Short mmCIF file of C-alpha atoms in Angstrom, two decimals:
data_model
loop_
_atom_site.label_atom_id
_atom_site.label_comp_id
_atom_site.label_asym_id
_atom_site.label_seq_id
_atom_site.Cartn_x
_atom_site.Cartn_y
_atom_site.Cartn_z
CA MET A 1 0.27 5.14 18.84
CA PRO A 2 3.98 5.86 19.17
CA THR A 3 5.86 7.66 16.47
CA LEU A 4 9.47 7.08 15.54
CA GLU A 5 10.46 10.18 17.54
CA ASP A 6 8.65 8.85 20.62
CA ALA A 7 10.38 5.50 20.24
CA ALA A 8 13.80 7.15 19.92
CA ALA A 9 13.21 9.41 22.94
CA THR A 10 12.04 6.46 25.02
CA ALA A 11 15.04 4.37 23.99
CA LEU A 12 17.46 7.20 24.79
CA ALA A 13 15.83 7.64 28.20
CA GLY A 14 16.33 3.93 28.92
CA ARG A 15 12.63 3.16 29.35
CA ALA A 16 10.64 0.41 27.69
CA LEU A 17 7.95 1.14 25.13
CA ALA A 18 4.35 0.39 26.08
CA ASP A 19 3.96 -1.69 22.90
CA PRO A 20 7.39 -2.47 21.47
CA PHE A 21 5.95 -4.02 18.31
CA ALA A 22 3.62 -1.13 17.40
CA LEU A 23 5.99 0.31 14.81
CA VAL A 24 6.63 -3.15 13.35
CA LYS A 25 2.89 -3.86 13.09
CA ASP A 26 2.21 -0.52 11.41
CA SER A 27 5.07 -0.99 8.93
CA GLY A 28 3.93 -4.53 8.21
CA GLY A 29 0.40 -3.32 7.53
CA ALA A 30 1.67 -0.66 5.15
CA CYS A 31 3.79 -3.25 3.30
CA GLY A 32 0.78 -5.56 3.09
CA VAL A 33 -1.35 -2.84 1.51
CA LEU A 34 1.43 -2.05 -0.96
CA ILE A 35 1.79 -5.72 -1.94
CA VAL A 36 -1.97 -6.06 -2.49
CA THR A 37 -1.97 -2.92 -4.63
CA VAL A 38 0.91 -4.18 -6.78
CA VAL A 39 -0.66 -7.61 -7.22
CA LEU A 40 -4.04 -6.18 -8.19
CA SER A 41 -2.52 -3.73 -10.66
CA SER A 42 -0.45 -6.50 -12.25
CA CYS A 43 -2.98 -9.35 -12.37
CA LYS A 44 -6.14 -7.31 -13.09
CA PRO A 45 -8.51 -10.05 -11.84
CA PHE A 46 -11.61 -8.12 -12.95
CA GLY A 47 -10.43 -7.54 -16.51
CA GLN A 48 -9.72 -4.26 -18.19
CA LEU A 49 -11.77 -1.20 -17.48
CA PRO A 50 -14.51 -0.29 -20.00
CA TRP A 51 -12.94 2.98 -21.13
CA VAL A 52 -9.64 1.21 -21.87
CA LEU A 53 -11.48 -1.21 -24.15
CA VAL A 54 -13.22 1.69 -25.93
CA ARG A 55 -9.91 3.48 -26.40
CA LYS A 56 -8.34 0.32 -27.85
CA ALA A 57 -11.28 -0.16 -30.23
CA ARG A 58 -10.97 3.44 -31.47
CA HIS A 59 -7.24 3.00 -31.95
CA LEU A 60 -7.71 -0.13 -34.08
CA THR A 61 -10.14 1.55 -36.49
#
């Protein structure tokens, strides 16, 4: 898997990358994981965690 340094050295040498979209695919995958994490933390599809409910109940009494 090429790194950014490998891509820069290859570009400066005037050669083509073996997989020119490898960096784009990796960045896209990282963005996808970040989006899923943000959506899950915002929507909370499984409800609140049990210890959060206990803490809220203690705070109300």
